CSV table of N, CA and C in Angstrom, one decimal:
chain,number,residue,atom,x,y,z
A,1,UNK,N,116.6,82.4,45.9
A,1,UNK,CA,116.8,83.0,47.2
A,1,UNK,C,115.7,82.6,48.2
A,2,UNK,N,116.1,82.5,49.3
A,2,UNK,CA,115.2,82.3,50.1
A,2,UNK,C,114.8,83.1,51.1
A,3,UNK,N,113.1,83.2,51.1
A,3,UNK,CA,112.7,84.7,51.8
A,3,UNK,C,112.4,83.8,53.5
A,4,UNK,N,113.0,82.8,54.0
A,4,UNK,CA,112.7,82.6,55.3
A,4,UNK,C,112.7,83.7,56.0
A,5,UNK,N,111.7,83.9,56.6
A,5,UNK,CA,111.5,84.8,58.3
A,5,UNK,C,112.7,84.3,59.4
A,6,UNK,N,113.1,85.4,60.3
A,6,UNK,CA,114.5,84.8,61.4
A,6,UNK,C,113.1,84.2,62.6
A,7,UNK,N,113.7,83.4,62.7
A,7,UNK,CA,113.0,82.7,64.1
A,7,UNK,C,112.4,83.5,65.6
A,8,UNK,N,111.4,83.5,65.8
A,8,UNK,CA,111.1,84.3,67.1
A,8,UNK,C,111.7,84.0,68.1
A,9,UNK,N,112.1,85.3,68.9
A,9,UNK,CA,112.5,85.4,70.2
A,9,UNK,C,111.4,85.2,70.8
A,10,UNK,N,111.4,84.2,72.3
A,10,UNK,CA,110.3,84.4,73.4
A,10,UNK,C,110.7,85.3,74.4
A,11,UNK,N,110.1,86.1,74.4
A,11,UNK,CA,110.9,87.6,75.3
A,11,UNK,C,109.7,87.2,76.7
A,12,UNK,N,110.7,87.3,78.3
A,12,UNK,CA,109.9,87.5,79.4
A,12,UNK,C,110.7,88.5,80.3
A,13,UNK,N,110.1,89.1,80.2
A,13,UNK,CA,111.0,90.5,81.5
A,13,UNK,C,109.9,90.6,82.2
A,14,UNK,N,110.4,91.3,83.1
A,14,UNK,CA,108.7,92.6,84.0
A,14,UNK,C,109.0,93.9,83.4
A,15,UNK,N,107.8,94.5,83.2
A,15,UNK,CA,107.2,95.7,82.6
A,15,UNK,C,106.7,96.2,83.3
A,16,UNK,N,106.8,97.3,83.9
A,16,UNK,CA,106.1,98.2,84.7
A,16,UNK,C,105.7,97.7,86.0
A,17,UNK,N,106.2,96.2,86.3
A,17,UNK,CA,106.0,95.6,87.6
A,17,UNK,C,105.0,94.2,87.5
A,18,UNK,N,104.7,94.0,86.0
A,18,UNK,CA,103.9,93.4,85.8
A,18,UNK,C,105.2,92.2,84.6
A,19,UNK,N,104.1,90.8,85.1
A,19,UNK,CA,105.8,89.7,84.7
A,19,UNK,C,104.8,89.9,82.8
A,20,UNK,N,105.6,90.1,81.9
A,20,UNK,CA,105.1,89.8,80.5
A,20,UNK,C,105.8,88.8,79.6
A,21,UNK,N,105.3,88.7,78.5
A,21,UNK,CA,105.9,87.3,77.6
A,21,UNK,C,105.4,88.2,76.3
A,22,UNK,N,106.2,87.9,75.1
A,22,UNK,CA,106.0,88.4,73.9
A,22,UNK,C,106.9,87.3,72.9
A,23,UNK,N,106.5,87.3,71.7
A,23,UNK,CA,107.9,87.2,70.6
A,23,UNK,C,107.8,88.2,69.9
A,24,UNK,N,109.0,88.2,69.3
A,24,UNK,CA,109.5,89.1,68.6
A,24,UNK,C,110.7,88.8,68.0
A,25,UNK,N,111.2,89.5,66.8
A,25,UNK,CA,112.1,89.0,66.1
A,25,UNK,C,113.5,89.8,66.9
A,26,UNK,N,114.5,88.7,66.5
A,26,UNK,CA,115.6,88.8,67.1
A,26,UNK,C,116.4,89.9,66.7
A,27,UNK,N,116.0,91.2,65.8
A,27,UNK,CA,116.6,92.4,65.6
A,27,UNK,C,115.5,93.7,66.2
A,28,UNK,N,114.1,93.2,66.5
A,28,UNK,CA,113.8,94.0,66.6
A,28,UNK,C,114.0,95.5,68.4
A,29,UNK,N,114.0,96.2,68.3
A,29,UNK,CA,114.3,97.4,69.2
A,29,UNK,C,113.5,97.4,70.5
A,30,UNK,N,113.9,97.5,71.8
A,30,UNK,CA,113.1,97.8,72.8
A,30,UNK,C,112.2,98.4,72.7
A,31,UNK,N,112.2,99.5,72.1
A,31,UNK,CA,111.4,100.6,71.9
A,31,UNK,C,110.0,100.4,70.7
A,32,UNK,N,110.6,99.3,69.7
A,32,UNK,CA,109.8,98.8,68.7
A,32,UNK,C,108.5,97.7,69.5
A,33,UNK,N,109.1,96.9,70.7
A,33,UNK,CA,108.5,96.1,71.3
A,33,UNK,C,107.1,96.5,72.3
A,34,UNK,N,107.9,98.1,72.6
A,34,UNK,CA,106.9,98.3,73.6
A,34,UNK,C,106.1,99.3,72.9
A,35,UNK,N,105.9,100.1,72.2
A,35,UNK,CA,105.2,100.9,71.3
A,35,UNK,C,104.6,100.0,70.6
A,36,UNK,N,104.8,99.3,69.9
A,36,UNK,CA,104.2,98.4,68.8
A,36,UNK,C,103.4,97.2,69.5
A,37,UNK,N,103.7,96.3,70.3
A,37,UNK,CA,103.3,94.9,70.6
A,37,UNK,C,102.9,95.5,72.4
A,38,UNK,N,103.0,96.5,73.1
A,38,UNK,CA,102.6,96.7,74.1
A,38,UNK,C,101.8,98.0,74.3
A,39,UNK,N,101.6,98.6,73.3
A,39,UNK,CA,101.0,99.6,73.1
A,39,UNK,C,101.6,101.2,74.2
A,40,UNK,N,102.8,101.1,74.3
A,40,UNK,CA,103.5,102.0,75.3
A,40,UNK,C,104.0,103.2,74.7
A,41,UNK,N,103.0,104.5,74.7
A,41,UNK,CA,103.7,105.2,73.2
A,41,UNK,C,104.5,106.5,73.7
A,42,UNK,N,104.7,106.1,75.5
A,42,UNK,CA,105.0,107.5,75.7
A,42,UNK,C,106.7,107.1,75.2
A,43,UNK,N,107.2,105.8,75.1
A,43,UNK,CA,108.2,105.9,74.8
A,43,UNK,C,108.8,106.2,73.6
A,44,UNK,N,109.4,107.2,73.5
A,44,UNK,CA,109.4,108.1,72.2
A,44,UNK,C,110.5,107.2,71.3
A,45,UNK,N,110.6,107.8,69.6
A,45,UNK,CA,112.0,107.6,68.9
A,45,UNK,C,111.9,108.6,68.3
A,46,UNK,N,112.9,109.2,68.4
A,46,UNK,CA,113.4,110.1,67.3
A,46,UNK,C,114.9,110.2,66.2
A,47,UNK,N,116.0,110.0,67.2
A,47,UNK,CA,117.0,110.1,66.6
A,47,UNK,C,117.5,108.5,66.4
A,48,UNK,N,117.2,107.6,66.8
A,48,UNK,CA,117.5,105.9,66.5
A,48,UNK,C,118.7,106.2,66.3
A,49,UNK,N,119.6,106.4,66.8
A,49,UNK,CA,121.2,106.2,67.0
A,49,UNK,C,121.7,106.8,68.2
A,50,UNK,N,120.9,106.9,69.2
A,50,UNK,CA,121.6,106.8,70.6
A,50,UNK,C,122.0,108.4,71.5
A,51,UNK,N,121.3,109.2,71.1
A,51,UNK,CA,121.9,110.6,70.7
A,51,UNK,C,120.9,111.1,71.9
A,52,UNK,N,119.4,111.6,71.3
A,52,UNK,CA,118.8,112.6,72.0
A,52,UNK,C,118.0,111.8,73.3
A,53,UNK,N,118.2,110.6,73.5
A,53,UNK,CA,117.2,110.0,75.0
A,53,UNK,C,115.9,110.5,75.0
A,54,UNK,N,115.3,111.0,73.8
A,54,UNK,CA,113.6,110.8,73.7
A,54,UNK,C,113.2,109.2,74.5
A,55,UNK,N,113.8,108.2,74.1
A,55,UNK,CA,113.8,106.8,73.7
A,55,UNK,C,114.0,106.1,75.4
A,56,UNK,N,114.5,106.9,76.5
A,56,UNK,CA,115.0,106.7,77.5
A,56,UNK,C,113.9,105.9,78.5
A,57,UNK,N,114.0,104.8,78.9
A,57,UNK,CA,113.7,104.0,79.5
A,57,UNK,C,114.7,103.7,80.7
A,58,UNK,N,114.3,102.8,81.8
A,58,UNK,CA,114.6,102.0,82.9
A,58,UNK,C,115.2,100.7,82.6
A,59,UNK,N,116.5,100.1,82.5
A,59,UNK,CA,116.3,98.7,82.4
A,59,UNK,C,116.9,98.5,84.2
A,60,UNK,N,116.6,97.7,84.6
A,60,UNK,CA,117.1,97.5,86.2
A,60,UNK,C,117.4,98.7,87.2
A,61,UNK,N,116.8,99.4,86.6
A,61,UNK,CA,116.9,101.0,87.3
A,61,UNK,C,117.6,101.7,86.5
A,62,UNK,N,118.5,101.3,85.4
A,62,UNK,CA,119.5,102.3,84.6
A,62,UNK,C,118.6,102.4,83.4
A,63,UNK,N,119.5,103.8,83.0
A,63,UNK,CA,118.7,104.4,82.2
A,63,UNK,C,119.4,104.2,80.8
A,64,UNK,N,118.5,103.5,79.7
A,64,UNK,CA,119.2,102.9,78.6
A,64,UNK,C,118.2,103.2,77.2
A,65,UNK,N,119.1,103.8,76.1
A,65,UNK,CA,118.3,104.1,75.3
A,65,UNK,C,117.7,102.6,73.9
A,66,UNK,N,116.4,103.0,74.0
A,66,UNK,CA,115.3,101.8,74.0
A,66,UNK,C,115.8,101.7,72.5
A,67,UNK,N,116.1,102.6,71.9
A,67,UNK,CA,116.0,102.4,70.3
A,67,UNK,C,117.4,101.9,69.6
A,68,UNK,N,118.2,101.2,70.5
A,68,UNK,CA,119.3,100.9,70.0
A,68,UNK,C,119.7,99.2,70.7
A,69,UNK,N,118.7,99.5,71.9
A,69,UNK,CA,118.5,98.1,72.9
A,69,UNK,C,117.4,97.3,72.3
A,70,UNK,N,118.3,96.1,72.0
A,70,UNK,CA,117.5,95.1,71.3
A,70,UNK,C,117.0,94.5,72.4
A,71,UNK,N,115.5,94.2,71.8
A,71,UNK,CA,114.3,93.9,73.0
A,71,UNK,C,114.8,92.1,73.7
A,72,UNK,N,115.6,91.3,73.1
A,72,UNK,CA,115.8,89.9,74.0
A,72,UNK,C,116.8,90.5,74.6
A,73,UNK,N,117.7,91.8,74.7
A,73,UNK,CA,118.4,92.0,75.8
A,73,UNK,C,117.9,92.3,76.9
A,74,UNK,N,116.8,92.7,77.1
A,74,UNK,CA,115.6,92.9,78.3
A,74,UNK,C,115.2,91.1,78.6
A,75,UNK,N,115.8,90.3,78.4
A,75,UNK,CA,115.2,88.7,78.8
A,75,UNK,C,115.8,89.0,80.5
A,76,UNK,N,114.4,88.5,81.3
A,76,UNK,CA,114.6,88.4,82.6
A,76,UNK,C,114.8,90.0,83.1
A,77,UNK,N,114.8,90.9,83.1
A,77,UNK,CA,115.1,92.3,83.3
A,77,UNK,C,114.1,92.8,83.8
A,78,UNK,N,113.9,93.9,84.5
A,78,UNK,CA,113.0,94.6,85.0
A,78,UNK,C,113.0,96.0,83.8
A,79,UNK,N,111.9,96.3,83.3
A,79,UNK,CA,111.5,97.7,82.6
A,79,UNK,C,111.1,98.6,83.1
A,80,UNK,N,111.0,99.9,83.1
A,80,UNK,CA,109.8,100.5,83.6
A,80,UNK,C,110.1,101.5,82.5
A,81,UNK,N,108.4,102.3,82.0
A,81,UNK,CA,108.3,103.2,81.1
A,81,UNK,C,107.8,104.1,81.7
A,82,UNK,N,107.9,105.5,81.2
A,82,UNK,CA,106.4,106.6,81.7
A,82,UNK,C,105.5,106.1,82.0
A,83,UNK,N,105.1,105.2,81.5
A,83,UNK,CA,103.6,104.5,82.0
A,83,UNK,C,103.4,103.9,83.0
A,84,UNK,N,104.7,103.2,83.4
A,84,UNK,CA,105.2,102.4,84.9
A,84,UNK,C,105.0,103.4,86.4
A,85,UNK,N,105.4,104.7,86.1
A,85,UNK,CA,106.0,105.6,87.4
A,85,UNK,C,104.6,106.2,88.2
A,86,UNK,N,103.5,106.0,87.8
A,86,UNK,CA,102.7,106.3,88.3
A,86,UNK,C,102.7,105.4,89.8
A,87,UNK,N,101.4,106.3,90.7
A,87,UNK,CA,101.8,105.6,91.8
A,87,UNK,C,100.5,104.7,92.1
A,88,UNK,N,100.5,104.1,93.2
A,88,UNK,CA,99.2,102.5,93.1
A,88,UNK,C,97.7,103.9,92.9
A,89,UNK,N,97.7,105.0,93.7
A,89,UNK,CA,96.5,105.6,93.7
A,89,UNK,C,96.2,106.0,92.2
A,90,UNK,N,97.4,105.8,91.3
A,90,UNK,CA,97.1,106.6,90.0
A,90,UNK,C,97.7,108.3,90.0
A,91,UNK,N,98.2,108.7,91.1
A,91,UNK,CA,98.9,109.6,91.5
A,91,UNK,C,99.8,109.9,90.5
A,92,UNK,N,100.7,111.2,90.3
A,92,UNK,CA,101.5,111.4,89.4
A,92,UNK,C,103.0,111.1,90.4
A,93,UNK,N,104.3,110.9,89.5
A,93,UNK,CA,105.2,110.2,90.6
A,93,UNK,C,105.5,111.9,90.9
A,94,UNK,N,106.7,111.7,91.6
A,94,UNK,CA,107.1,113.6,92.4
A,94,UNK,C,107.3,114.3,91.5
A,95,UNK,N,108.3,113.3,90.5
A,95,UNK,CA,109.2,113.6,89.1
A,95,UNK,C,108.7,114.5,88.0
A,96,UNK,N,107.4,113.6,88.1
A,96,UNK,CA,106.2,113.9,86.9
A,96,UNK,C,105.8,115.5,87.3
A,97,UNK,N,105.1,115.3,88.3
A,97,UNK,CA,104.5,116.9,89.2
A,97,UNK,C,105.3,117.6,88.7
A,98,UNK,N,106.5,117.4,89.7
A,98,UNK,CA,107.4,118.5,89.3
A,98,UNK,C,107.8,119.0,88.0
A,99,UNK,N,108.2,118.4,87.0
A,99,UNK,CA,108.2,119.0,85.9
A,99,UNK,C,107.1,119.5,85.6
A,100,UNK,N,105.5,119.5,85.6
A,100,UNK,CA,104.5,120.5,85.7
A,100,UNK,C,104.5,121.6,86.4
A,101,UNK,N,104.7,121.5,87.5
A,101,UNK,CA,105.2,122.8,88.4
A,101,UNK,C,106.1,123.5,88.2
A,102,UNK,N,107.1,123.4,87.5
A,102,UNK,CA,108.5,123.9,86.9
A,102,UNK,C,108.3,124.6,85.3
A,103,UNK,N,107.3,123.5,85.0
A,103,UNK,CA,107.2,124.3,83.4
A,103,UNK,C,108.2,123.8,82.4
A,104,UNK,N,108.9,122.5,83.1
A,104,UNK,CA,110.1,122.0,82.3
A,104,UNK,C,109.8,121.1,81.0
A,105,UNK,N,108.6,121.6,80.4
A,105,UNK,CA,108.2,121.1,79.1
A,105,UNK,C,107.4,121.8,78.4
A,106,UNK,N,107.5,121.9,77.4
A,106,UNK,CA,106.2,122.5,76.4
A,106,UNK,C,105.7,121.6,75.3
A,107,UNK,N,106.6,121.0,74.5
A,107,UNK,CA,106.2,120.1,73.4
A,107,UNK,C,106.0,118.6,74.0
A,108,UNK,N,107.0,118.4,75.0
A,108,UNK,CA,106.6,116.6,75.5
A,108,UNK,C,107.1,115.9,75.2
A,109,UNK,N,108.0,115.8,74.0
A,109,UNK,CA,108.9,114.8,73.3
A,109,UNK,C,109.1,114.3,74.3
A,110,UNK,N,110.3,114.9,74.8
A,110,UNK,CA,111.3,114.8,75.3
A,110,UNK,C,111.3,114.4,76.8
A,111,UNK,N,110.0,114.4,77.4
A,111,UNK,CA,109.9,114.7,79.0
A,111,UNK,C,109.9,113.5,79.0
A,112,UNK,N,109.1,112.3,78.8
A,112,UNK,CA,109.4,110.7,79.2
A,112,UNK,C,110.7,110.0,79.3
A,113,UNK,N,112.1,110.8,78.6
A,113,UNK,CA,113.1,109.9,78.7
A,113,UNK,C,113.5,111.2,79.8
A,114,UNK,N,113.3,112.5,79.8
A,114,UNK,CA,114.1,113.5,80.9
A,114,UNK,C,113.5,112.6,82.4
A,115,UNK,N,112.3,112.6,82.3
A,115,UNK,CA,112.1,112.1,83.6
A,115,UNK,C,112.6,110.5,83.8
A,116,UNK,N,113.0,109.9,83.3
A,116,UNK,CA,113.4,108.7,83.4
A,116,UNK,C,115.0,108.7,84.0
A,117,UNK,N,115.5,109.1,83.3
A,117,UNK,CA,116.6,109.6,83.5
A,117,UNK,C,117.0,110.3,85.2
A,118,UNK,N,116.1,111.3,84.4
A,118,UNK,CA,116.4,112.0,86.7
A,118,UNK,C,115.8,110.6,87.1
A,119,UNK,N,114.5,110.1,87.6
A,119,UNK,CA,114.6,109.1,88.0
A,119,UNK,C,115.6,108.3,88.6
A,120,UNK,N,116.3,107.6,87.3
A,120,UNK,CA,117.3,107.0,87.6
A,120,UNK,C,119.0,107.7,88.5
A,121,UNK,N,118.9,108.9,88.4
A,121,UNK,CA,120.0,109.7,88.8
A,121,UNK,C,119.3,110.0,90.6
A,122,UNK,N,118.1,110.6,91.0
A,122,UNK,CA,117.8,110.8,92.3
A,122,UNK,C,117.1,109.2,93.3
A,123,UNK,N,117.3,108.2,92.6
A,123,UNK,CA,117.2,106.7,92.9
A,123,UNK,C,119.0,106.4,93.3
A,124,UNK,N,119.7,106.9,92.9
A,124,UNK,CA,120.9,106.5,92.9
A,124,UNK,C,122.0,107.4,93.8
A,125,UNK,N,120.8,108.8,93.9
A,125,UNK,CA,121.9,109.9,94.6
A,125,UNK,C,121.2,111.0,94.8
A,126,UNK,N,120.1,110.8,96.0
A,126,UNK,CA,119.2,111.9,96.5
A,126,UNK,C,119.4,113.0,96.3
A,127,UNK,N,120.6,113.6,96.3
A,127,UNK,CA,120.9,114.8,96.8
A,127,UNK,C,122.2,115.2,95.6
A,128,UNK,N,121.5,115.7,94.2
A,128,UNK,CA,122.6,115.6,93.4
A,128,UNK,C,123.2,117.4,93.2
A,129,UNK,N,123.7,117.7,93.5
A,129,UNK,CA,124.6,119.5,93.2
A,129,UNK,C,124.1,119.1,91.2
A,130,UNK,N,123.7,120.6,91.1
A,130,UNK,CA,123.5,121.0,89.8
A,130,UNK,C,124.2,120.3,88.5
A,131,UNK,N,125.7,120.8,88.8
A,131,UNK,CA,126.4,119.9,88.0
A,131,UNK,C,126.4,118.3,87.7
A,132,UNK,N,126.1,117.6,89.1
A,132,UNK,CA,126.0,116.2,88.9
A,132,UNK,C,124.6,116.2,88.0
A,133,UNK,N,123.7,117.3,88.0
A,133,UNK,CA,122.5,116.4,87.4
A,133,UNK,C,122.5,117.0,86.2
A,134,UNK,N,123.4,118.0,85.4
A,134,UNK,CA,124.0,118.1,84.4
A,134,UNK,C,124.8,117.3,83.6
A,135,UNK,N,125.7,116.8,84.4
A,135,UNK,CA,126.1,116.1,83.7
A,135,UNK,C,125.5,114.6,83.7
A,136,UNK,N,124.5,114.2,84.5
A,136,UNK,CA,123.8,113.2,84.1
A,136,UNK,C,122.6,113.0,83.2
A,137,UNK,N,121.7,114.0,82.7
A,137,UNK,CA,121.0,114.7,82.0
A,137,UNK,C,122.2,115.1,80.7
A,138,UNK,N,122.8,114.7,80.6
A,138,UNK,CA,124.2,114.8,79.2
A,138,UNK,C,123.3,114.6,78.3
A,139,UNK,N,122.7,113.1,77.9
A,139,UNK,CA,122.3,112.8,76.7
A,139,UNK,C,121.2,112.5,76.3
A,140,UNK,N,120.2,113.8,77.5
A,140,UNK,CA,118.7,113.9,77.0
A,140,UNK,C,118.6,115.2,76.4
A,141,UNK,N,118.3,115.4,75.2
A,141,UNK,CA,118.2,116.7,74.5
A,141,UNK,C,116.7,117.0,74.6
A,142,UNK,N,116.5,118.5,74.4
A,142,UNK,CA,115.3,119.0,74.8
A,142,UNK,C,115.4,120.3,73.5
A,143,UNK,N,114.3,120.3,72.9
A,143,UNK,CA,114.5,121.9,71.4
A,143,UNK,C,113.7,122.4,71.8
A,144,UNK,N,112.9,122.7,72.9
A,144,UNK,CA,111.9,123.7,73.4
A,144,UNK,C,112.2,124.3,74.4
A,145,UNK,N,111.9,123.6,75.9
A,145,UNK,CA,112.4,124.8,76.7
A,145,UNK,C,113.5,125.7,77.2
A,146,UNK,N,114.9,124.9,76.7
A,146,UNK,CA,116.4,125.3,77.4
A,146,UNK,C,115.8,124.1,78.9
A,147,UNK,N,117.0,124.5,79.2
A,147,UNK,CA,117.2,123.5,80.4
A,147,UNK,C,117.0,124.2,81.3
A,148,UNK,N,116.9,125.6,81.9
A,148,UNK,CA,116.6,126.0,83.2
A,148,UNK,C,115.2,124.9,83.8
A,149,UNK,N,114.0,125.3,83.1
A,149,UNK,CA,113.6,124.8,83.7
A,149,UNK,C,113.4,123.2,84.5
A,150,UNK,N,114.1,122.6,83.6
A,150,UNK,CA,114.2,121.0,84.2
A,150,UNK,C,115.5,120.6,84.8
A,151,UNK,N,116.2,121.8,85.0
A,151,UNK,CA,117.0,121.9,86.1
A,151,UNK,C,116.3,121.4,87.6
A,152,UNK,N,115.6,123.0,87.3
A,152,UNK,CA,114.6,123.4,88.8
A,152,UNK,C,113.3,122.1,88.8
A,153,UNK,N,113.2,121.7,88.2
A,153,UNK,CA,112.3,120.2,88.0
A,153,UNK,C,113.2,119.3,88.8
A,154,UNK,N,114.0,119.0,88.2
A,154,UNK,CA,114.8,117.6,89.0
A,154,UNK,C,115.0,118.4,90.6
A,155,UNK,N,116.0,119.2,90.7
A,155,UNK,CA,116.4,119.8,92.0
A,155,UNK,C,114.5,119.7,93.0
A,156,UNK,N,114.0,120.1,92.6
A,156,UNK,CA,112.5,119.9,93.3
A,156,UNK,C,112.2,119.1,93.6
A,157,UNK,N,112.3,118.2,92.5
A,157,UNK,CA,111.8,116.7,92.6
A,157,UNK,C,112.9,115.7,93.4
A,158,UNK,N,114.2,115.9,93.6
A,158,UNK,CA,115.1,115.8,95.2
A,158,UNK,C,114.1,116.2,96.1
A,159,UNK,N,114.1,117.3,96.7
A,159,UNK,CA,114.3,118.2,97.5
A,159,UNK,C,112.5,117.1,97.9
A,160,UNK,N,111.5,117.3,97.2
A,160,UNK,CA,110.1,116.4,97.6
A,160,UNK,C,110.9,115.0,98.3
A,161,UNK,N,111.5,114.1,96.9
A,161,UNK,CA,111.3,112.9,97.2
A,161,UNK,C,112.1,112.6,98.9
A,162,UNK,N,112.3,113.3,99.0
A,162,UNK,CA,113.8,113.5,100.3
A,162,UNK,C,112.5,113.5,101.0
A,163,UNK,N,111.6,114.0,101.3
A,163,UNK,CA,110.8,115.0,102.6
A,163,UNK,C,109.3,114.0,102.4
A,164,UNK,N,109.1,113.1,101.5
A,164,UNK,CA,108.1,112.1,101.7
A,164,UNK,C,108.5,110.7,101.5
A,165,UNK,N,109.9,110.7,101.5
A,165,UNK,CA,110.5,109.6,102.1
A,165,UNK,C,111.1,109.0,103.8
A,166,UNK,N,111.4,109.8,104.4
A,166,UNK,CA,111.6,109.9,105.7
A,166,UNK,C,111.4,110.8,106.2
């Protein structure tokens, strides 16, 4: 039998705004790429079958879960992780705040793909009615706070990004 290694992928996307290059093997996971080989650990895994969006990342602005996205599908792509959203001062993005001000976390798992996610939902549609960001927030699960509070997180974090944008 033969124990050959699969051939390396040369992976080049942007990451957080910044152009990168890696290899990596051609099965390995978004999420395996940037935790492991980029040292990016807010991007969480837990359920690796597509379920709870701990894993929730940015690919071209959409929000795609990292642990099932094989990392040369990011070839040429734009990324961004919780680590990306900060702002040039080092500032926290509105998203981030606001979930602090809301209280829409206690354990943290979960808050790097929640906020990626709204992210990607108030990037797409300033001004979303409750329901729309319920039902966009579908397939981030949270086992600590309930969702009131990252309701009133996202709705905030509209209501800001609206008022320090124009």
């Amino acid at each position: 039998m033969s124990s050959a290694k699969p051939a390396l992928v040369d992976l080049r996307f942007e990451l957080n705004g910044k152009d990168v290059s890696v290899e990596c093997e051609p099965q390995q996971t978004l999420s395996e790429v940037l935790r492991n080989r980029f040292n990016l650990t807010g991007t969480k895994i837990s359920c690796e079958v597509q379920v709870c969006g701990a894993c929730t990342v940015l690919v071209d602005g959409l929000p795609v879960s990292s642990c099932t996205y094989l990392a040369y599908e990011a070839q040429g792509q734009s990324v961004t992780t919780i680590e990306g959203l900060e702002n040039a001062d080092r500032s926290l993005h509105p998203i981030q705040q606001c979930f602090i001000d809301e209280f829409a976390f206690q354990c943290g798992f979960c808050t790097p793909g929640m906020i990626l996610s709204a992210k990607a939902l108030l990037d797409d549609n300033p001004d979303p009615s409750d329901d729309e960001i319920i039902h966009h927030m579908d397939g981030n699960l949270c086992r600590c706070t309930g969702y009131v509070p990252i309701l009133k997180a996202i709705r905030k974090a509209a209501t800001v990004m609206k008022e320090t944008s124009g």
